[in-house]
Coordinates of C-alpha atoms (C1' of nucleotides) in Angstrom, one line a residue:
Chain A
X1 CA 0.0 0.0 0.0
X2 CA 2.8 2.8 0.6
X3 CA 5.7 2.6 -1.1
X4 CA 9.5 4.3 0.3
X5 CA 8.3 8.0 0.0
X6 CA 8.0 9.8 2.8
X7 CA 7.4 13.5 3.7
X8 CA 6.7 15.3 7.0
X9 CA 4.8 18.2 8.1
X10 CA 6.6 20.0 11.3
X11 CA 5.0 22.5 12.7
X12 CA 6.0 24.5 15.9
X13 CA 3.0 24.7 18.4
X14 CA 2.9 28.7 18.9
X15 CA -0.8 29.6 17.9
X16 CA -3.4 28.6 15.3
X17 CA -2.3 26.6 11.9
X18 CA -1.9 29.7 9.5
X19 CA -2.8 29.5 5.8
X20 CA 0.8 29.3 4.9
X21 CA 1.4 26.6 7.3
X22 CA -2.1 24.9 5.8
X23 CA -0.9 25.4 2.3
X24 CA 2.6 23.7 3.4
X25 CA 0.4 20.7 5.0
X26 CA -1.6 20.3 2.0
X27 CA 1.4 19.8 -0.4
X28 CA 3.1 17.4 1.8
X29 CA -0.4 15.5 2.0
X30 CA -1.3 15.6 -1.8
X31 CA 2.2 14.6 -2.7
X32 CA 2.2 11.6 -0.4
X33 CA -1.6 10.8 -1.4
X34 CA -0.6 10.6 -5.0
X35 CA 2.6 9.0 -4.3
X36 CA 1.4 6.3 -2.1
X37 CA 3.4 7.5 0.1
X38 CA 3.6 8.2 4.1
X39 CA 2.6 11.5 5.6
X40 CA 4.2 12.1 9.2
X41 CA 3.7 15.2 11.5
X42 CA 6.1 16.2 14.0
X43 CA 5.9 18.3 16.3
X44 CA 8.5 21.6 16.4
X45 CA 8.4 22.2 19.8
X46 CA 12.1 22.9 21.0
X47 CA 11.5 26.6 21.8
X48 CA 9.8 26.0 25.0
X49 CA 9.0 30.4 25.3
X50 CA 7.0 30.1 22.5
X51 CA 5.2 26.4 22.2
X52 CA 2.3 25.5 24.4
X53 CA 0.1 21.9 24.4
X54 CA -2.5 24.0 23.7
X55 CA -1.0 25.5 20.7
X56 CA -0.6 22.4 19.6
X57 CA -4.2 20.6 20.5
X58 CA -5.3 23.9 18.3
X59 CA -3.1 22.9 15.8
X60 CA -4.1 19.2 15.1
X61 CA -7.6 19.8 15.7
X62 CA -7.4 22.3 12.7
X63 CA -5.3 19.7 10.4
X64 CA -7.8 16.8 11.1
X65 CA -10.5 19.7 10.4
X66 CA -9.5 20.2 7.1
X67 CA -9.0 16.3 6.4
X68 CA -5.5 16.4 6.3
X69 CA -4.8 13.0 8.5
X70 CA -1.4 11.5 9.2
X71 CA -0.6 7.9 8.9
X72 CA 1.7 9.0 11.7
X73 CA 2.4 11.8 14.2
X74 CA 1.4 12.1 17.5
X75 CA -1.3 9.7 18.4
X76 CA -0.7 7.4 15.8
X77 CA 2.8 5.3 16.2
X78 CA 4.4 4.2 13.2
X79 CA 7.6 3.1 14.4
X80 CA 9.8 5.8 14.3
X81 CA 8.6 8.4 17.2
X82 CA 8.3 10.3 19.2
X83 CA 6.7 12.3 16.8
X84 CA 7.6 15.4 19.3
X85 CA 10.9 16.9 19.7
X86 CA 10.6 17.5 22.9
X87 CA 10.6 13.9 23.6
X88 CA 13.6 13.4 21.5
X89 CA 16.0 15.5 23.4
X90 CA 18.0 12.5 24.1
X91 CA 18.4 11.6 20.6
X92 CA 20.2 14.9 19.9
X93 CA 22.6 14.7 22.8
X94 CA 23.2 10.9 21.7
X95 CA 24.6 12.7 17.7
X96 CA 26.1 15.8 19.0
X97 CA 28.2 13.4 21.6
X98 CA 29.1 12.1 18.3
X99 CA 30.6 14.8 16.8
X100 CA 32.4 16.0 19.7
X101 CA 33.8 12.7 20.0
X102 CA 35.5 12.6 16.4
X103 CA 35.9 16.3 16.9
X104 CA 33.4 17.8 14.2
X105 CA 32.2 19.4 16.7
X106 CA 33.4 21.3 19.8
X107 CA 32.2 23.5 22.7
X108 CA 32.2 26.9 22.5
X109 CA 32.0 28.8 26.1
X110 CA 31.3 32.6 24.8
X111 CA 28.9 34.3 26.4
X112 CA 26.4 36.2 24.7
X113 CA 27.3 39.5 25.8
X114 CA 30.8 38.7 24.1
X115 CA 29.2 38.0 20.8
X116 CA 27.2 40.4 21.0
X117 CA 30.2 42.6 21.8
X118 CA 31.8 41.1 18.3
X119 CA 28.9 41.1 16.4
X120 CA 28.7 44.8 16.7
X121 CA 31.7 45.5 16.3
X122 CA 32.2 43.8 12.8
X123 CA 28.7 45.7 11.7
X124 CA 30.5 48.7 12.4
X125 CA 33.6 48.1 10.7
X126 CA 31.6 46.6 7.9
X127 CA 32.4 43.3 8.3
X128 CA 29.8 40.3 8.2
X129 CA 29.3 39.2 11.5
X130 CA 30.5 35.7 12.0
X131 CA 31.6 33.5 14.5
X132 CA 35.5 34.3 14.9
X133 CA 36.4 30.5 16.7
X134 CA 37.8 31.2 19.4
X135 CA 36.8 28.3 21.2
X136 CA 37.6 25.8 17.9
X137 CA 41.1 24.6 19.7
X138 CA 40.3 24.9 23.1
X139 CA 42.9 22.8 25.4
X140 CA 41.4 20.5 28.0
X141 CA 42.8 22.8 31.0
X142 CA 41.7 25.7 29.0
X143 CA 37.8 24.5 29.1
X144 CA 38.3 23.5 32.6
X145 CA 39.3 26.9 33.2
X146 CA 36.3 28.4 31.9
X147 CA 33.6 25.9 33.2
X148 CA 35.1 26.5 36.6
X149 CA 34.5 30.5 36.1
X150 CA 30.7 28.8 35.9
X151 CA 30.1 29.1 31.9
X152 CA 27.8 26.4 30.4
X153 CA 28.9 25.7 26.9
X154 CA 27.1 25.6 24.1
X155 CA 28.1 23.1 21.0
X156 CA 29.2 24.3 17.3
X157 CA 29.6 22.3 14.3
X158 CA 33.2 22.4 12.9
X159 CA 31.9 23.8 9.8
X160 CA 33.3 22.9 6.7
X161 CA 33.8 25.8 4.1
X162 CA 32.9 25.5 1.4
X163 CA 30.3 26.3 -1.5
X164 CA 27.4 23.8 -1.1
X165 CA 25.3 23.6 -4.1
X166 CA 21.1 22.0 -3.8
X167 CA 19.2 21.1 -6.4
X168 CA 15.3 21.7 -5.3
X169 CA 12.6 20.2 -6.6
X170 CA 10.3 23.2 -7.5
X171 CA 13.3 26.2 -7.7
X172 CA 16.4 24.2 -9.6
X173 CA 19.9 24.3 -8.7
X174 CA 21.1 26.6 -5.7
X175 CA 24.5 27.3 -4.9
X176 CA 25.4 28.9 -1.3
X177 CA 28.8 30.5 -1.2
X178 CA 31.0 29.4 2.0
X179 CA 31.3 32.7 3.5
X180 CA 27.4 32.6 4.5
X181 CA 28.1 30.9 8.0
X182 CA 30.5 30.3 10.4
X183 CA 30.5 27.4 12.9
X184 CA 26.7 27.3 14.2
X185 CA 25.2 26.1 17.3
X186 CA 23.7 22.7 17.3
X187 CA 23.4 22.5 21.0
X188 CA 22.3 24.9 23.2
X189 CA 23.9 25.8 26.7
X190 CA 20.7 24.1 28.3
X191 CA 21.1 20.9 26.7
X192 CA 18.6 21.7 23.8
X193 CA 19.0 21.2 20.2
X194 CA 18.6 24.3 18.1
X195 CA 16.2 23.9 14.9
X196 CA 18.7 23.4 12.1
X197 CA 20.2 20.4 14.0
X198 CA 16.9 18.9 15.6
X199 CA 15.3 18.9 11.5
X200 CA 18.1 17.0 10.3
X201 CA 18.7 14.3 12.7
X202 CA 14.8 14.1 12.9
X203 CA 14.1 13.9 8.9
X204 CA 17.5 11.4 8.6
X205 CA 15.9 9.0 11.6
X206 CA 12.6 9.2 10.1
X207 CA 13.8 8.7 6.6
X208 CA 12.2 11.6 5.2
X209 CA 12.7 11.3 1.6
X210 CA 11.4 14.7 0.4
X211 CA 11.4 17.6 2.4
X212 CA 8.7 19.9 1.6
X213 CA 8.7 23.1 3.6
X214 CA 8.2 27.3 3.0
X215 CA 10.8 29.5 0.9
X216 CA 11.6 31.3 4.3
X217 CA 13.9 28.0 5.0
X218 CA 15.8 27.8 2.2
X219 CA 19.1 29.8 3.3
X220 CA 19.0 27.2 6.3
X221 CA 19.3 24.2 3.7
X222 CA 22.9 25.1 3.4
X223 CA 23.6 24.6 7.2
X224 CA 21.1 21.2 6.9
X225 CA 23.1 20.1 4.3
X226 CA 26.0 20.4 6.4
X227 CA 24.5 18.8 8.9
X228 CA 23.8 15.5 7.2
X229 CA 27.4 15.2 5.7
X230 CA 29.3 15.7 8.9
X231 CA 26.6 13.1 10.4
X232 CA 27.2 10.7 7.8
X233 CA 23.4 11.0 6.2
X234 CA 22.0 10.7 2.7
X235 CA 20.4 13.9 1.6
X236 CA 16.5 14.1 1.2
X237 CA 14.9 15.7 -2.1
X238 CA 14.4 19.6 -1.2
X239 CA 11.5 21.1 -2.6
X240 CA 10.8 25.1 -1.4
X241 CA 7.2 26.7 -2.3
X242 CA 6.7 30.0 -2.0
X243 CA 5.4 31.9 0.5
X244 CA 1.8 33.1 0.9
X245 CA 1.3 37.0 0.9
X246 CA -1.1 39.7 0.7
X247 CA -2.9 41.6 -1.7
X248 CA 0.2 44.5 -1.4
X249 CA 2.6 41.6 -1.5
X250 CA 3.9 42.0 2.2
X251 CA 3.5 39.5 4.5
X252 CA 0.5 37.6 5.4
X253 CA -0.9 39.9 8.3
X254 CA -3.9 39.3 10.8
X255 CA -5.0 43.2 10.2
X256 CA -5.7 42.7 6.7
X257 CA -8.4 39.6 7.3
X258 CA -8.5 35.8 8.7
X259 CA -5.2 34.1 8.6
X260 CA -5.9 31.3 10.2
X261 CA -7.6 27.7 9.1
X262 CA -9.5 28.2 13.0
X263 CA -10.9 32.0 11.0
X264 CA -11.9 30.4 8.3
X265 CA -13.3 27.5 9.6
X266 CA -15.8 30.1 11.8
X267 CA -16.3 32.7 8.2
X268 CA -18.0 29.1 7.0
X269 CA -16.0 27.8 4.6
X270 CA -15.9 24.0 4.1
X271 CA -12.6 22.2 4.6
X272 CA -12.5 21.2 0.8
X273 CA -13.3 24.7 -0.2
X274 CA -10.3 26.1 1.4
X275 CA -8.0 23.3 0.7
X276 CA -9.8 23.7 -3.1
X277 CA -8.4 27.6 -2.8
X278 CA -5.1 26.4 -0.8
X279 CA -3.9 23.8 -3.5
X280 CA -4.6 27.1 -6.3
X281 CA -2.2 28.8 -4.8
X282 CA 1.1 28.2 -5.9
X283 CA 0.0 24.9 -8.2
X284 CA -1.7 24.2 -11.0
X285 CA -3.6 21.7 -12.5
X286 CA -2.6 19.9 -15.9
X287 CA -6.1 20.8 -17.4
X288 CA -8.2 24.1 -16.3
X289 CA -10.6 22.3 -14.3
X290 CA -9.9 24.5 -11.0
X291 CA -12.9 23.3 -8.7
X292 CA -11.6 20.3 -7.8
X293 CA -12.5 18.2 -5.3
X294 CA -10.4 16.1 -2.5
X295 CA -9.9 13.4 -5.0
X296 CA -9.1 15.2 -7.6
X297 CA -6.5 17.0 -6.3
X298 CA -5.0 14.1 -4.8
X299 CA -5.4 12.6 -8.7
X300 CA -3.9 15.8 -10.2
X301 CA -1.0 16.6 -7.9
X302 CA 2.3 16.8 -9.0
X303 CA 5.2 18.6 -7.2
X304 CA 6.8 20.0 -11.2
X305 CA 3.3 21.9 -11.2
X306 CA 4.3 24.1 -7.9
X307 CA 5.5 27.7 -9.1
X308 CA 8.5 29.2 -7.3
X309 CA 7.3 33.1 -7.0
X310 CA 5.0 33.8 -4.0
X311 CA 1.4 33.9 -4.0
X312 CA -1.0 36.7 -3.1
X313 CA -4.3 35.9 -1.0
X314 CA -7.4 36.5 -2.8
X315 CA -10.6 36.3 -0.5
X316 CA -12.8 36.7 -3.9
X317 CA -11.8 33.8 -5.6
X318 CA -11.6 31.8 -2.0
X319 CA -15.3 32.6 -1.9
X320 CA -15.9 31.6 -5.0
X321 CA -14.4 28.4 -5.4
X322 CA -15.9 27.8 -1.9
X323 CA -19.5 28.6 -3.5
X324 CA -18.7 26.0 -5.7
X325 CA -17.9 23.3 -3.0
X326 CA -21.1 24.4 -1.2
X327 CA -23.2 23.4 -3.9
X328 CA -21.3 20.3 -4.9
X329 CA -20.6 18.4 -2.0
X330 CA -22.4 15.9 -0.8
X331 CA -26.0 17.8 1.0
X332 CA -25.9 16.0 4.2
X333 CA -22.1 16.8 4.7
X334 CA -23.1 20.5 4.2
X335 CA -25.9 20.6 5.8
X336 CA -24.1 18.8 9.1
X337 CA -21.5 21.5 9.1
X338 CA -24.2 24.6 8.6
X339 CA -26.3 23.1 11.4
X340 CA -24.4 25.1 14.2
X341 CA -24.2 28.4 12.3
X342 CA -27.6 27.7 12.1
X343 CA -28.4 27.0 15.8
X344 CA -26.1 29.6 17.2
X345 CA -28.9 31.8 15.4
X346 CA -31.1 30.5 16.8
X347 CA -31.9 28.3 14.5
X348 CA -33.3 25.2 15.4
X349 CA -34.8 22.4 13.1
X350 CA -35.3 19.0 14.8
X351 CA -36.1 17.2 11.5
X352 CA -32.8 16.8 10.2
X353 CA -34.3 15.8 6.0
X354 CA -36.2 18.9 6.4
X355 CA -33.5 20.9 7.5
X356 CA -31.2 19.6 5.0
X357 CA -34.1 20.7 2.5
X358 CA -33.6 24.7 3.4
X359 CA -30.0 23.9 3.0
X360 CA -30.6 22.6 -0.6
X361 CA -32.6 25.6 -1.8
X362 CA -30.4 28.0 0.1
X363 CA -27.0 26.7 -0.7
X364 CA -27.0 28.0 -4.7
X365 CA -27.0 31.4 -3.5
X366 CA -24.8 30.9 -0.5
X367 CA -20.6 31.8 -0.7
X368 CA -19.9 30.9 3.1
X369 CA -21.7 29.5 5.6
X370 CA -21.7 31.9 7.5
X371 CA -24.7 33.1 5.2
X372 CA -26.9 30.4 5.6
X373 CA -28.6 31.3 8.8
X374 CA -29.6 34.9 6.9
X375 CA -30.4 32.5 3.9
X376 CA -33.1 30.3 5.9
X377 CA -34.2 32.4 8.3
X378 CA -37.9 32.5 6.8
X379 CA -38.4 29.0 7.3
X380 CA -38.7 28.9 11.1
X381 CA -41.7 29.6 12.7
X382 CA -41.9 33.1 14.6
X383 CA -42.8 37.1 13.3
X384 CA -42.2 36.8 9.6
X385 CA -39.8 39.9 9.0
X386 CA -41.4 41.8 6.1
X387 CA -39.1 44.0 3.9
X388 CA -39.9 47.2 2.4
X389 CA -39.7 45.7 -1.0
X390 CA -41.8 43.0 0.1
X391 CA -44.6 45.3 1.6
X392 CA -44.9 46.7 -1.1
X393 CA -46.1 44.1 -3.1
X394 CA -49.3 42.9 -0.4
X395 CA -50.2 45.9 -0.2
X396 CA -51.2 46.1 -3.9
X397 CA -54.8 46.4 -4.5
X398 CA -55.1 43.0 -6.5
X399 CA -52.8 41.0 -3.9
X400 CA -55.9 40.3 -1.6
X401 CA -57.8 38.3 -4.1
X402 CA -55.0 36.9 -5.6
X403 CA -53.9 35.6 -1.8
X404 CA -57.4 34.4 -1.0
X405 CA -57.9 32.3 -4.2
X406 CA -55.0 30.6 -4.1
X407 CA -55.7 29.9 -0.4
X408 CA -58.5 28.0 -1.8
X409 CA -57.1 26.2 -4.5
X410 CA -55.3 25.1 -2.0
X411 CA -57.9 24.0 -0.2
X412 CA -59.0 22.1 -3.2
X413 CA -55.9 19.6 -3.1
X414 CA -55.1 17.0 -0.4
X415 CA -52.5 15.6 1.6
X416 CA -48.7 16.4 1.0
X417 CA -47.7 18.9 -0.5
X418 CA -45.3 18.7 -2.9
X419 CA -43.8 21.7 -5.2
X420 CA -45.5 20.5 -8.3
X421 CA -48.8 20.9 -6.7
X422 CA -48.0 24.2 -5.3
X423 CA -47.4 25.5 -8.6
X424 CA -50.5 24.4 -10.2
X425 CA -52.3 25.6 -7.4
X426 CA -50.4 28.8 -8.0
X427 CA -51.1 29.2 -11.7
X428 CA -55.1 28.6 -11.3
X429 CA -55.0 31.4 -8.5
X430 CA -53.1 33.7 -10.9
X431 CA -55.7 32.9 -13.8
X432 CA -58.5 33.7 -11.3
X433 CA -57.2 37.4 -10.6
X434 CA -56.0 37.5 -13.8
X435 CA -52.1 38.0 -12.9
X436 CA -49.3 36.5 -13.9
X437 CA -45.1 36.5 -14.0
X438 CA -43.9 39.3 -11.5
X439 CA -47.1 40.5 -10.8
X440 CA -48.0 36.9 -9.5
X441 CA -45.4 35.1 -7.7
X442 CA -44.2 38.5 -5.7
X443 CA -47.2 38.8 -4.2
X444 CA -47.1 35.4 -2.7
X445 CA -43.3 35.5 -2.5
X446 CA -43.4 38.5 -0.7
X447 CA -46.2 36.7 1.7
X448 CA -44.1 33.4 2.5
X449 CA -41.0 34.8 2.7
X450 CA -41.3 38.5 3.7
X451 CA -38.9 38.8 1.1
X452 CA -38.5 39.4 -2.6
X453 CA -35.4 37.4 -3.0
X454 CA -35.0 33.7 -2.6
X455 CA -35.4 30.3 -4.1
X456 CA -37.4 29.1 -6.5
X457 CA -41.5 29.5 -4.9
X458 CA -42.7 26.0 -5.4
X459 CA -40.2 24.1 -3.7
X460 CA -40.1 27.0 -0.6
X461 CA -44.0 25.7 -0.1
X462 CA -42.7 22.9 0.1
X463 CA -40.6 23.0 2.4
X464 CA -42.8 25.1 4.4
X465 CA -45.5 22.6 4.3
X466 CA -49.2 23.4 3.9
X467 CA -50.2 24.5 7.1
X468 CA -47.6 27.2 7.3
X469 CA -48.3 27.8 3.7
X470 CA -51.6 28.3 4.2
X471 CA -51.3 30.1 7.6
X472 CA -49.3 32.9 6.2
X473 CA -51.1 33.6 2.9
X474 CA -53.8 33.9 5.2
X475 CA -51.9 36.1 7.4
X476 CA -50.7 38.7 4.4
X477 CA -54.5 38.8 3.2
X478 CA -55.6 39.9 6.3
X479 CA -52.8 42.3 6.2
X480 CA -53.2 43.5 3.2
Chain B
rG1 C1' 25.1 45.9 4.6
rG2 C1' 25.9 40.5 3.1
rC3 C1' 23.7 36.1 1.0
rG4 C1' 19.6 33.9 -1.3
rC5 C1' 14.7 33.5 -3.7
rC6 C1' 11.1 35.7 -7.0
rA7 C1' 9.3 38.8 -11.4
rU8 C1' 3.1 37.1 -17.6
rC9 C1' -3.6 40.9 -17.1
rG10 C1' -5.6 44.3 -10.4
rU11 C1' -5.2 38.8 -8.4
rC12 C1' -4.2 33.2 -9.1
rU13 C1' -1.9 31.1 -13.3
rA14 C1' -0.8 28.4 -18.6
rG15 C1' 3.5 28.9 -21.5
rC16 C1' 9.1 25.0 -21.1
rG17 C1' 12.6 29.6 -28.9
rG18 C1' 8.3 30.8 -33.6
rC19 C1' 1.2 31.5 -30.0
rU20 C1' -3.9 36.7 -32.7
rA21 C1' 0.2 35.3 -25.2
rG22 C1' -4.6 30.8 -23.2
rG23 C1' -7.7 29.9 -18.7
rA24 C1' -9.8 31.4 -13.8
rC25 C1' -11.4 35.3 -10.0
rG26 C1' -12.9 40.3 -10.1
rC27 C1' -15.1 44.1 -13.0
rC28 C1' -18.5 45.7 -17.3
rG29 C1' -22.4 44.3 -20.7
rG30 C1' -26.1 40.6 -22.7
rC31 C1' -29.2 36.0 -22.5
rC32 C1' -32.1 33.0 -19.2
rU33 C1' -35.5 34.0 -15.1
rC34 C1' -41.1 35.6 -10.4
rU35 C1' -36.5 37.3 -7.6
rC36 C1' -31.4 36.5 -5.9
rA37 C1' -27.8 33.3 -7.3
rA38 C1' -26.1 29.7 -10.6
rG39 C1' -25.5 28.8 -15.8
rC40 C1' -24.5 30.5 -20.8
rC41 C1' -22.5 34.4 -24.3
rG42 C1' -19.4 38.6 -25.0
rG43 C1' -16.0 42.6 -23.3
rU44 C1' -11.8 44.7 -20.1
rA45 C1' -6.7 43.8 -18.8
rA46 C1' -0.2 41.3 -18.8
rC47 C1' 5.2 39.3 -20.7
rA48 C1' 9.2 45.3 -15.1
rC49 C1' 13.6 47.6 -17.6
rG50 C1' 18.4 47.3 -20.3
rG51 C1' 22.0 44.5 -22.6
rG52 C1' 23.4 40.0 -24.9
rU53 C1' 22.8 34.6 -27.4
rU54 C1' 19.8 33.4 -31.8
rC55 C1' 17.3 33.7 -38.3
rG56 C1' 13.8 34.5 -34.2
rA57 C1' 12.9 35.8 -27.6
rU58 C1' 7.6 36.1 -22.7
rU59 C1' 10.8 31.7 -22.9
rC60 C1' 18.1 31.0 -22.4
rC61 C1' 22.4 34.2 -20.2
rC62 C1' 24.1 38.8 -17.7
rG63 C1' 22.9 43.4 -15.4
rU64 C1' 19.4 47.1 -13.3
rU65 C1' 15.0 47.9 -10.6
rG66 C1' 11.4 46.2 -7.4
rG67 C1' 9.3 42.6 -3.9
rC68 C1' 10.2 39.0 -0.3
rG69 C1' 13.2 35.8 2.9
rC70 C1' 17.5 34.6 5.9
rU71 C1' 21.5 36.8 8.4
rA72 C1' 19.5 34.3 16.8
rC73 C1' 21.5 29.7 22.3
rC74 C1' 13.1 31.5 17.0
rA75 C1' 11.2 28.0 14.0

RNA sequence: GGCGCCAUCGUCUAGCGGCUAGGACGCCGGCCUCUCAAGCCGGUAACACGGGUUCGAUUCCCGUUGGCGCUACCA
């Protein structure tokens, strides 16, 4: 069932899963779909300031909402966890012992005042700031002196330098030049692992075979690659999509609109709406079919589609190519996930077919969900509010007879009610007052809806039933 | 500042040396229709600039400009 591929998505745990992050997910997922491959999620959570368990509760819970499931991660064990870096502390001491054992590595006691101190100094004499490796040839009695004065070390990697050259998957071939870094940390002075180190030991142990991941971490592919030479690892495929930005090209920010999957999933989108939009954003699809659904894009995904220049948000074409999905979906899968916009409305049906009916009619004129509450409204029992529009039309002088005839035509027919008999009865009334077109369904729109907007008449009867039928034509010819 | 990435309609994109530069969103018209949508038809709008390479560049190379990213004991 899965073949050798496997890709990873890692995110750190310090708020809600952004678009971006979403976007990154999705790739990893569609590629590993299409591949038959294994999609893992790991947990980035070695920056203990920032990560909290209920970032990352929030974080899972919006990845399983949009469908995106891992075969394994936390929660699901496949053999090569923990799935959290926190938990895999030990495993980074156990490689970094390594290196420092066959002396690719080595610890460095500066403080960070004193680097600091350098750093400065080299900005202002218009050098680029670099580590200066002092501590590269550091005698035994020398270190003993220093951990005595009560320094904890940190550990660097005895970089190589030189030019390291990557060919990625969506961008080509990348060459670094050898004067970018100096010898990084890998270990922190508390024991830690900082992230360059922890991602490569974690995708080598996990046997990542394609790493997936934002633009914003290609210049650290040069110290990863690094990393897995001086380790003694085989190199994954690299492939870097661009970032997601907004509509003035800057990044992504919160002041401009939703960011997050959690916004979107409360503006009523639908998980394969946004991962519809998501999947448009940065990839195309071989033909120009662009509402696609999950399948589809699992079908159609190919990481040679994925363009390299960054991508610009566009909450119009997000609402429309959720509209689409609205319509298209299965009915009972959107009408499940409208029920609570609907009940925190106030909104209550019981009868879950019948409530699934207003969702029908409602849902071709719906973009969000967030809509549908406004969109079925009428259908509820309670004051019927009556716009101007609507007023207008019962009050006409004809609109009295017209209401009262085609309450007894109504009368005329028995049992259900369907939309077909509606109509007729509809038509006969209009013949009586001698109305028809506009001048006959708004009247009797305007009476069952209060509006003058809406889905087609016959099949709002019916899904009002006869007795409120009935009851409110009666209602607006009183009125009248 | 250094290093890197990116550059086709307002936006998402197709294009992989020769095209009237195609599609989609949006916008503007029209058709359909009881209405709103949807749908259908039509319109609007782009190869950042300058050098090369070539018989021929949107496409390949270099530079400029612009945008973005990285330059942490953050990820």
């Amino acid at each position: 069932m899965s073949n050798n591929i496997r890709v990873r998505f890692a995110p750190s745990p310090t708020g809600h899963l952004h678009v971006g992050g979403a976007r990154t997910a999705l790739f990893n997922w569609l590629f590993a779909r299409h591949e038959g491959g294994t999609f893992i999620v790991r947990i980035e959570d070695t920056d203990r300031a920032r990560s909290t368990e209920e970032s990352e509760r929030a974080v899972l819970e919006d990845l399983t909402w949009l469908g995106l499931t891992w075969d394994e991660g936390p929660g699901v064990d496949g053999g090569h966890g923990p799935y959290r870096q926190s938990e895999r502390l030990d495993l980074y001491r156990e490689h970094a012992e390594r290196l420092l054992a066959s002396g690719k590595a080595f610890r460095c006691y500066c403080t960070d005042e004193e680097l600091e101190e350098k750093r400065k100094t080299a900005l202002v004499e218009g050098r680029v700031p670099q580590y200066d490796g002092v501590c590269r040839d550091l005698t035994p009695a020398a270190r003993k002196q220093l951990e005595n004065e009560g320094r904890s070390p940190v550990v660097r990697l005895r970089a190589p330098t030189r030019d390291v050259a990557v060919s990625d998957l969506v961008r080509g071939d990348i060459e670094f030049k050898k004067e970018m870094l100096g010898d990084f940390i890998i270990l922190r002075s508390d024991g830690r692992p900082t992230y360059n180190f922890a991602v490569v030991v974690d995708d080598a142990l996990m046997q990542i075979t394609h790493v997936i991941r934002a633009e914003e971490h290609l210049p650290n592919t040069m110290r990863q690659v690094l990393v897995y030479e001086t380790l003694g690892y085989a190199l994954p495929a690299f492939a870097h999509v661009s970032l997601i930005v907004d509509k003035d090209r800057s990044k992504l920010s919160k002041r401009r609109g939703a960011t997050s999957v959690a916004e979107f999933r409360n503006l009523g989108y639908l998980p394969g709406g946004l991962l519809n939009y998501l999947a448009l954003l940065g990839w195309s699809p071989p033909d120009s079919e662009e509402v696609m659904s999950v399948a589809e894009l699992i079908e159609k995904f190919e990481l040679e589609r994925v363009s390299p220049s960054p991508a610009a948000f566009d909450e119009d074409k997000l609402d429309w190519v959720n509209a689409h999905h609205l319509r298209e979906e299965p009915l009972a899968d959107v009408a499940a996930l409208g029920t609570r916009f609907a009940e925190a409305r106030g909104l209550v049906e019981p009868d879950f077919d019948r409530f699934e009916a207003m969702v029908d009619l409602a849902r071709e004129g719906l973009a969000r969900l967030s809509d549908l509450p406004d969109a079925i409204s009428f259908f509820f029992d309670g004051d019927l509010e009556v716009e101007d529009g609507a007023r207008e039309w019962l009050f006409r002088d004809e609109t009295k007879q017209l209401l009262a005839s085609l309450v007894s035509r109504l009368g005329e027919s028995e049992g259900e009610m369907d939309a077909g008999t509606f109509k007729a009865a509809l038509k006969a009334a209009g013949k009586d007052a001698g109305v028809k077109g506009k001048d006959l369904f708004m009247p009797v729109r305007s009476a069952l809806t209060g509006r003058t907007h809406g889905p087609a008449l016959g099949e709002v009867a019916a899904v009002l039933g006869r007795g409120r039928v009935i009851g409110r034509l009666t209602q607006a010819e009183g009125g009248s």
